[in-house]
Amino acid sequence: MKIGMSHGAGGEMMQGLISDIILKNISNKQVEDGVGLQDLDDGATIPLGDYEVVVSTDSHTIDPLFFPGGDIGRISMAGTVNDVSVMGARPLAITNAMVISEGFQKDELERIIQSMDAVSQETGVAIVTGDTKVMEHDQLDKMIICTTGIGIAPRGCITRDSSLEVGDKIILSGSVGDHGIALMSYREGFGFETDLKSDVAPVWGMVEAALDVGGISAMKDPTRGGISNALNELASKSGVGMILDEEKIPVKREVHAASEMLGIDPFEVANEGKVIMGVKPDQADEVLTAIRKQRYGKNAQIIGEVTLNGPVILETLLGGKRILETPIADPVPRVC
Ligand code: MG
């Protein structure tokens, strides 16, 4: 069997490849009782005295490198900062390994580094080490950036994606589909791309505000495979179901219009500046208020709650119910 594009696109195909080839052939996956590779969470943890060091790593292959609302530099920083953040850990530092194609423009590289620096300044996350390699122009499409994020949390205070409890409220921090639909529209050259921007942004501010209130039982950033993938992963790992109100899930007018034209479900495409949280019901309103005060959280909503048994059910705008399935793969390739 050969690897296809969908094997790297979130969803069931990628999960299959990870368990069949990767997990099966790695024997040592965990440090002490920390979160390990087998947990397939947003990051791993290394217990160290009274703390847990959180590590998360990500390779960025986005096409094109510059897109409405961001570029590969911004996404390389924000994406990794976000995976550390949704583990409930304060992100501290990031590493930056770049593989660049021969002939790449120096001024474009400088713009990309400046984008990384902007996120570093916004979040206080330092870029502490890196690596630079160059490959022949016909062997690499422009550039790949691999970032590894390091964060820290008090021992036992990690937020997992497998610890939802029945009755928890589900908070979504803002509109869905912005990144995937903006990228796809831009690639297709539809001409309405000026209205559509990626949401790529660091979520740490929202996460920190929510953790300060408390009552957060689980977190995940809905990247590849969109909220359909993230909500199903949270539910299945926690052994629970969900009932969600479609009316409460924010979809921007222009994202809705573009996804109709493209024939893509905005619930199945990547977001790069959003977070989904499970919150204890008596603290959900306070957490929501705290998130809405943050720069990227103004449109946060409580979109539903956790039920005893699966699946994830969506109460539709028309008053019906449908099962929100895990996508086979994100419909937009090379989205991050
Ligand atoms: Mg993630």
Short mmCIF file of C-alpha atoms and ligand atoms in Angstrom, two decimals:
data_model
loop_
_atom_site.label_atom_id
_atom_site.label_comp_id
_atom_site.label_asym_id
_atom_site.label_seq_id
_atom_site.Cartn_x
_atom_site.Cartn_y
_atom_site.Cartn_z
CA MET A 1 0.00 0.00 0.00
CA LYS A 2 1.24 3.47 -0.84
CA ILE A 3 0.75 6.64 1.18
CA GLY A 4 -1.85 9.01 -0.26
CA MET A 5 -2.50 12.71 0.44
CA SER A 6 -5.45 11.79 2.67
CA HIS A 7 -3.09 9.89 4.99
CA GLY A 8 -1.81 13.29 6.15
CA ALA A 9 -5.13 15.10 6.27
CA GLY A 10 -6.51 14.39 9.74
CA GLY A 11 -9.58 12.13 9.94
CA GLU A 12 -9.91 8.36 9.79
CA MET A 13 -7.34 7.67 7.05
CA MET A 14 -4.56 9.36 9.01
CA GLN A 15 -5.60 7.75 12.30
CA GLY A 16 -5.44 4.36 10.54
CA LEU A 17 -1.91 4.98 9.25
CA ILE A 18 -0.73 6.14 12.67
CA SER A 19 -1.98 3.03 14.44
CA ASP A 20 -1.06 0.51 11.69
CA ILE A 21 2.47 1.70 10.96
CA ILE A 22 3.71 4.17 13.55
CA LEU A 23 2.37 3.13 16.96
CA LYS A 24 2.86 -0.58 16.17
CA ASN A 25 6.58 -0.17 15.49
CA ILE A 26 7.59 2.11 18.34
CA SER A 27 8.10 0.24 21.60
CA ASN A 28 8.93 3.06 24.03
CA LYS A 29 6.21 5.69 23.91
CA GLN A 30 6.01 7.28 27.33
CA VAL A 31 8.11 8.80 30.12
CA GLU A 32 7.02 7.50 33.54
CA ASP A 33 3.29 8.19 33.93
CA GLY A 34 3.28 11.15 31.54
CA VAL A 35 1.07 11.54 28.49
CA GLY A 36 2.76 9.50 25.74
CA LEU A 37 2.65 8.78 22.03
CA GLN A 38 -0.04 6.12 22.47
CA ASP A 39 -2.41 8.73 23.86
CA LEU A 40 -2.39 10.67 20.57
CA ASP A 41 -3.21 13.85 22.46
CA ASP A 42 -2.21 17.31 21.24
CA GLY A 43 1.15 16.91 22.98
CA ALA A 44 3.10 14.68 25.36
CA THR A 45 4.18 15.34 28.93
CA ILE A 46 7.40 14.60 30.79
CA PRO A 47 6.89 14.53 34.57
CA LEU A 48 9.68 16.47 36.33
CA GLY A 49 9.41 17.00 40.08
CA ASP A 50 6.41 19.20 40.83
CA TYR A 51 5.89 19.97 37.15
CA GLU A 52 5.08 18.41 33.83
CA VAL A 53 6.95 19.59 30.77
CA VAL A 54 4.67 19.54 27.73
CA VAL A 55 6.14 18.85 24.27
CA SER A 56 4.37 19.07 20.94
CA THR A 57 5.76 18.95 17.41
CA ASP A 58 4.38 19.79 14.00
CA SER A 59 5.60 19.96 10.39
CA HIS A 60 4.12 22.65 8.17
CA THR A 61 3.67 22.01 4.46
CA ILE A 62 1.04 24.61 3.69
CA ASP A 63 0.41 25.60 0.08
CA PRO A 64 0.66 28.48 -0.72
CA LEU A 65 3.20 29.85 1.76
CA PHE A 66 1.46 33.24 1.87
CA PHE A 67 -2.34 33.27 2.13
CA PRO A 68 -5.06 35.71 3.26
CA GLY A 69 -4.68 36.24 7.00
CA GLY A 70 -1.24 34.69 7.43
CA ASP A 71 1.71 32.74 6.12
CA ILE A 72 3.69 29.59 6.91
CA GLY A 73 5.65 31.47 9.61
CA ARG A 74 2.56 32.52 11.54
CA ILE A 75 0.98 29.07 11.26
CA SER A 76 4.21 27.31 12.31
CA MET A 77 4.34 29.34 15.52
CA ALA A 78 0.62 29.55 16.32
CA GLY A 79 -0.11 25.91 15.47
CA THR A 80 2.50 24.54 17.84
CA VAL A 81 1.82 27.10 20.58
CA ASN A 82 -1.83 26.04 20.34
CA ASP A 83 -1.12 22.33 20.75
CA VAL A 84 0.90 23.07 23.90
CA SER A 85 -1.82 25.45 25.15
CA VAL A 86 -4.68 22.95 24.82
CA MET A 87 -2.73 20.57 27.08
CA GLY A 88 -3.33 23.21 29.75
CA ALA A 89 0.36 24.20 29.80
CA ARG A 90 1.89 27.66 29.55
CA PRO A 91 3.92 27.70 26.32
CA LEU A 92 7.49 28.86 26.95
CA ALA A 93 9.71 28.15 23.99
CA ILE A 94 9.71 26.88 20.45
CA THR A 95 12.27 25.35 18.09
CA ASN A 96 12.31 26.09 14.38
CA ALA A 97 13.69 23.62 11.82
CA MET A 98 13.42 24.75 8.21
CA VAL A 99 14.02 22.84 5.01
CA ILE A 100 14.23 25.37 2.18
CA SER A 101 14.24 24.81 -1.54
CA GLU A 102 17.25 26.01 -3.55
CA GLY A 103 16.34 29.30 -5.27
CA PHE A 104 13.97 30.46 -2.53
CA GLN A 105 13.82 34.27 -2.29
CA LYS A 106 15.69 35.69 0.72
CA ASP A 107 13.13 38.47 1.19
CA GLU A 108 10.32 35.91 1.39
CA LEU A 109 12.25 33.98 4.01
CA GLU A 110 12.71 37.21 5.95
CA ARG A 111 8.95 37.90 5.85
CA ILE A 112 8.28 34.39 7.16
CA ILE A 113 10.74 34.80 10.04
CA GLN A 114 9.22 38.20 10.88
CA SER A 115 5.78 36.53 11.05
CA MET A 116 7.16 33.97 13.48
CA ASP A 117 8.64 36.79 15.53
CA ALA A 118 5.28 38.60 15.65
CA VAL A 119 3.63 35.55 17.26
CA SER A 120 6.62 35.18 19.57
CA GLN A 121 6.17 38.79 20.71
CA GLU A 122 2.41 38.43 21.11
CA THR A 123 2.61 35.26 23.19
CA GLY A 124 5.97 35.71 24.96
CA VAL A 125 7.05 32.33 23.56
CA ALA A 126 10.77 32.46 22.73
CA ILE A 127 12.25 30.90 19.58
CA VAL A 128 15.25 29.25 21.22
CA THR A 129 16.89 26.98 18.69
CA GLY A 130 16.56 25.84 15.10
CA ASP A 131 18.03 24.16 12.09
CA THR A 132 18.36 25.27 8.47
CA LYS A 133 18.72 22.89 5.51
CA VAL A 134 18.48 23.45 1.77
CA MET A 135 17.35 20.92 -0.85
CA GLU A 136 17.53 20.95 -4.65
CA HIS A 137 14.67 23.00 -6.16
CA ASP A 138 13.17 20.04 -8.02
CA GLN A 139 13.06 17.90 -4.90
CA LEU A 140 11.17 20.12 -2.51
CA ASP A 141 8.16 22.39 -3.00
CA LYS A 142 9.46 25.72 -1.60
CA MET A 143 9.78 24.99 2.11
CA ILE A 144 8.83 22.90 5.12
CA ILE A 145 8.94 24.27 8.66
CA CYS A 146 8.99 21.92 11.64
CA THR A 147 8.38 23.50 15.04
CA THR A 148 8.51 21.89 18.46
CA GLY A 149 6.87 23.64 21.38
CA ILE A 150 7.76 23.33 25.05
CA GLY A 151 5.41 24.31 27.85
CA ILE A 152 4.99 23.75 31.54
CA ALA A 153 2.17 22.99 33.97
CA PRO A 154 2.02 21.99 37.64
CA ARG A 155 2.10 18.19 37.97
CA GLY A 156 -1.38 16.69 37.68
CA CYS A 157 -2.84 19.87 36.11
CA ILE A 158 -2.63 18.78 32.48
CA THR A 159 -5.84 19.07 30.48
CA ARG A 160 -6.45 15.97 28.37
CA ASP A 161 -8.71 15.36 25.38
CA SER A 162 -10.11 12.20 26.98
CA SER A 163 -11.62 13.50 30.21
CA LEU A 164 -15.04 14.88 29.32
CA GLU A 165 -17.77 14.06 31.80
CA VAL A 166 -21.51 13.72 31.33
CA GLY A 167 -23.18 17.12 31.73
CA ASP A 168 -20.11 19.17 30.77
CA LYS A 169 -20.89 22.12 28.52
CA ILE A 170 -19.01 22.37 25.22
CA ILE A 171 -17.53 25.79 24.48
CA LEU A 172 -16.31 26.73 20.99
CA SER A 173 -14.20 29.90 20.91
CA GLY A 174 -15.44 31.33 17.59
CA SER A 175 -16.47 30.84 13.97
CA VAL A 176 -15.53 27.62 12.15
CA GLY A 177 -14.05 26.88 8.74
CA ASP A 178 -12.29 30.22 8.27
CA HIS A 179 -8.82 28.79 7.65
CA GLY A 180 -9.65 25.88 5.36
CA ILE A 181 -12.26 27.72 3.32
CA ALA A 182 -10.10 30.87 2.99
CA LEU A 183 -7.16 28.79 1.80
CA MET A 184 -9.22 26.76 -0.67
CA SER A 185 -10.99 29.84 -2.10
CA TYR A 186 -7.65 31.58 -2.51
CA ARG A 187 -6.16 28.57 -4.29
CA GLU A 188 -9.18 28.27 -6.57
CA GLY A 189 -8.92 32.00 -7.35
CA PHE A 190 -12.63 32.67 -6.97
CA GLY A 191 -12.14 36.42 -6.61
CA PHE A 192 -14.00 36.71 -3.31
CA GLU A 193 -10.85 35.88 -1.40
CA THR A 194 -10.54 39.46 -0.14
CA ASP A 195 -13.50 38.82 2.20
CA LEU A 196 -12.12 35.56 3.51
CA LYS A 197 -9.22 35.33 5.90
CA SER A 198 -7.59 32.51 7.80
CA ASP A 199 -8.19 32.63 11.55
CA VAL A 200 -4.57 31.60 12.27
CA ALA A 201 -3.78 32.89 15.77
CA PRO A 202 -2.42 31.76 19.12
CA VAL A 203 -5.15 30.53 21.50
CA TRP A 204 -3.09 30.74 24.71
CA GLY A 205 -4.78 33.97 25.87
CA MET A 206 -8.20 32.30 25.74
CA VAL A 207 -6.93 29.10 27.35
CA GLU A 208 -5.22 30.99 30.18
CA ALA A 209 -8.38 33.03 30.85
CA ALA A 210 -10.44 29.82 30.96
CA LEU A 211 -7.97 27.99 33.21
CA ASP A 212 -7.99 30.98 35.60
CA VAL A 213 -11.76 30.52 36.04
CA GLY A 214 -11.44 26.74 36.34
CA GLY A 215 -13.72 23.79 35.66
CA ILE A 216 -12.06 22.87 32.34
CA SER A 217 -12.34 19.10 31.89
CA ALA A 218 -10.97 18.68 28.34
CA MET A 219 -9.57 20.75 25.48
CA LYS A 220 -8.62 20.41 21.83
CA ASP A 221 -7.85 22.72 18.92
CA PRO A 222 -10.03 21.81 15.91
CA THR A 223 -7.39 21.80 13.15
CA ARG A 224 -7.35 19.21 10.32
CA GLY A 225 -10.75 17.55 9.99
CA GLY A 226 -12.34 20.59 11.62
CA ILE A 227 -14.77 20.56 14.50
CA SER A 228 -16.30 17.30 13.21
CA ASN A 229 -13.01 15.53 13.84
CA ALA A 230 -12.16 17.29 17.12
CA LEU A 231 -15.60 16.83 18.71
CA ASN A 232 -15.70 13.14 17.76
CA GLU A 233 -12.17 12.61 19.07
CA LEU A 234 -13.02 14.28 22.38
CA ALA A 235 -16.21 12.21 22.70
CA SER A 236 -14.79 8.84 21.67
CA LYS A 237 -11.64 9.15 23.81
CA SER A 238 -13.80 10.15 26.79
CA GLY A 239 -16.35 7.37 26.14
CA VAL A 240 -19.27 9.81 25.99
CA GLY A 241 -21.65 11.36 23.45
CA MET A 242 -22.65 14.95 22.73
CA ILE A 243 -25.73 16.85 21.74
CA LEU A 244 -24.94 20.06 19.88
CA ASP A 245 -27.06 22.96 18.68
CA GLU A 246 -26.12 23.86 15.09
CA GLU A 247 -27.61 27.33 15.54
CA LYS A 248 -24.96 28.09 18.17
CA ILE A 249 -22.01 27.12 15.94
CA PRO A 250 -20.78 30.36 14.36
CA VAL A 251 -20.13 30.21 10.60
CA LYS A 252 -19.26 33.49 8.90
CA ARG A 253 -21.56 34.48 6.03
CA GLU A 254 -18.67 34.49 3.53
CA VAL A 255 -17.42 31.09 4.74
CA HIS A 256 -20.92 29.69 4.34
CA ALA A 257 -21.19 31.09 0.80
CA ALA A 258 -17.75 29.87 -0.27
CA SER A 259 -18.23 26.38 1.18
CA GLU A 260 -21.48 26.02 -0.77
CA MET A 261 -19.65 26.92 -3.98
CA LEU A 262 -16.77 24.59 -3.19
CA GLY A 263 -19.03 21.77 -1.99
CA ILE A 264 -17.07 21.54 1.26
CA ASP A 265 -18.51 21.16 4.77
CA PRO A 266 -17.04 23.98 6.92
CA PHE A 267 -17.34 21.68 9.96
CA GLU A 268 -14.76 19.34 8.35
CA VAL A 269 -12.04 21.85 7.48
CA ALA A 270 -9.16 23.12 9.55
CA ASN A 271 -9.31 26.05 11.96
CA GLU A 272 -6.03 27.51 13.17
CA GLY A 273 -7.08 29.88 15.93
CA LYS A 274 -9.91 28.13 17.73
CA VAL A 275 -10.30 25.96 20.79
CA ILE A 276 -13.00 23.55 21.97
CA MET A 277 -13.41 23.03 25.71
CA GLY A 278 -15.49 20.82 27.95
CA VAL A 279 -16.43 22.81 31.05
CA LYS A 280 -18.24 21.91 34.28
CA PRO A 281 -21.83 23.15 33.88
CA ASP A 282 -21.76 25.48 36.91
CA GLN A 283 -18.64 27.26 35.60
CA ALA A 284 -19.46 27.34 31.89
CA ASP A 285 -21.03 30.83 31.82
CA GLU A 286 -18.09 32.34 33.71
CA VAL A 287 -15.57 30.64 31.41
CA LEU A 288 -17.52 31.85 28.37
CA THR A 289 -17.46 35.44 29.66
CA ALA A 290 -13.70 35.21 30.30
CA ILE A 291 -13.03 33.87 26.78
CA ARG A 292 -15.20 36.54 25.15
CA LYS A 293 -13.03 39.25 26.74
CA GLN A 294 -10.00 37.91 24.85
CA ARG A 295 -8.84 39.23 21.48
CA TYR A 296 -9.74 36.06 19.55
CA GLY A 297 -12.69 34.91 21.66
CA LYS A 298 -15.39 37.51 21.07
CA ASN A 299 -17.68 35.07 19.23
CA ALA A 300 -17.29 32.18 21.67
CA GLN A 301 -20.42 30.11 22.28
CA ILE A 302 -21.68 27.24 24.39
CA ILE A 303 -22.61 24.88 21.55
CA GLY A 304 -23.94 21.89 23.44
CA GLU A 305 -23.29 19.38 26.17
CA VAL A 306 -21.88 15.97 26.93
CA THR A 307 -24.29 13.02 27.07
CA LEU A 308 -23.92 9.55 28.52
CA ASN A 309 -23.67 7.67 25.25
CA GLY A 310 -22.38 8.39 21.76
CA PRO A 311 -22.60 9.43 19.00
CA VAL A 312 -22.11 13.18 18.53
CA ILE A 313 -25.54 14.47 17.54
CA LEU A 314 -26.24 17.79 15.88
CA GLU A 315 -29.65 19.41 16.24
CA THR A 316 -29.92 21.08 12.86
CA LEU A 317 -31.19 24.53 11.93
CA LEU A 318 -34.26 22.88 10.41
CA GLY A 319 -35.16 21.20 13.67
CA GLY A 320 -33.96 17.70 12.75
CA LYS A 321 -31.11 15.67 14.18
CA ARG A 322 -28.11 14.22 12.43
CA ILE A 323 -25.00 12.38 13.50
CA LEU A 324 -21.84 14.44 13.16
CA GLU A 325 -19.37 11.89 11.78
CA THR A 326 -15.57 11.81 11.90
CA PRO A 327 -14.44 12.88 8.42
CA ILE A 328 -12.46 10.37 6.35
CA ALA A 329 -9.94 13.18 5.72
CA ASP A 330 -9.89 16.96 5.68
CA PRO A 331 -11.28 17.94 2.26
CA VAL A 332 -8.57 20.60 1.82
CA PRO A 333 -5.07 19.14 1.29
CA ARG A 334 -1.88 20.82 2.58
CA VAL A 335 -3.87 23.10 4.85
CA CYS A 336 -1.21 23.53 7.54
MG MG B 1 -4.16 19.82 18.18
#
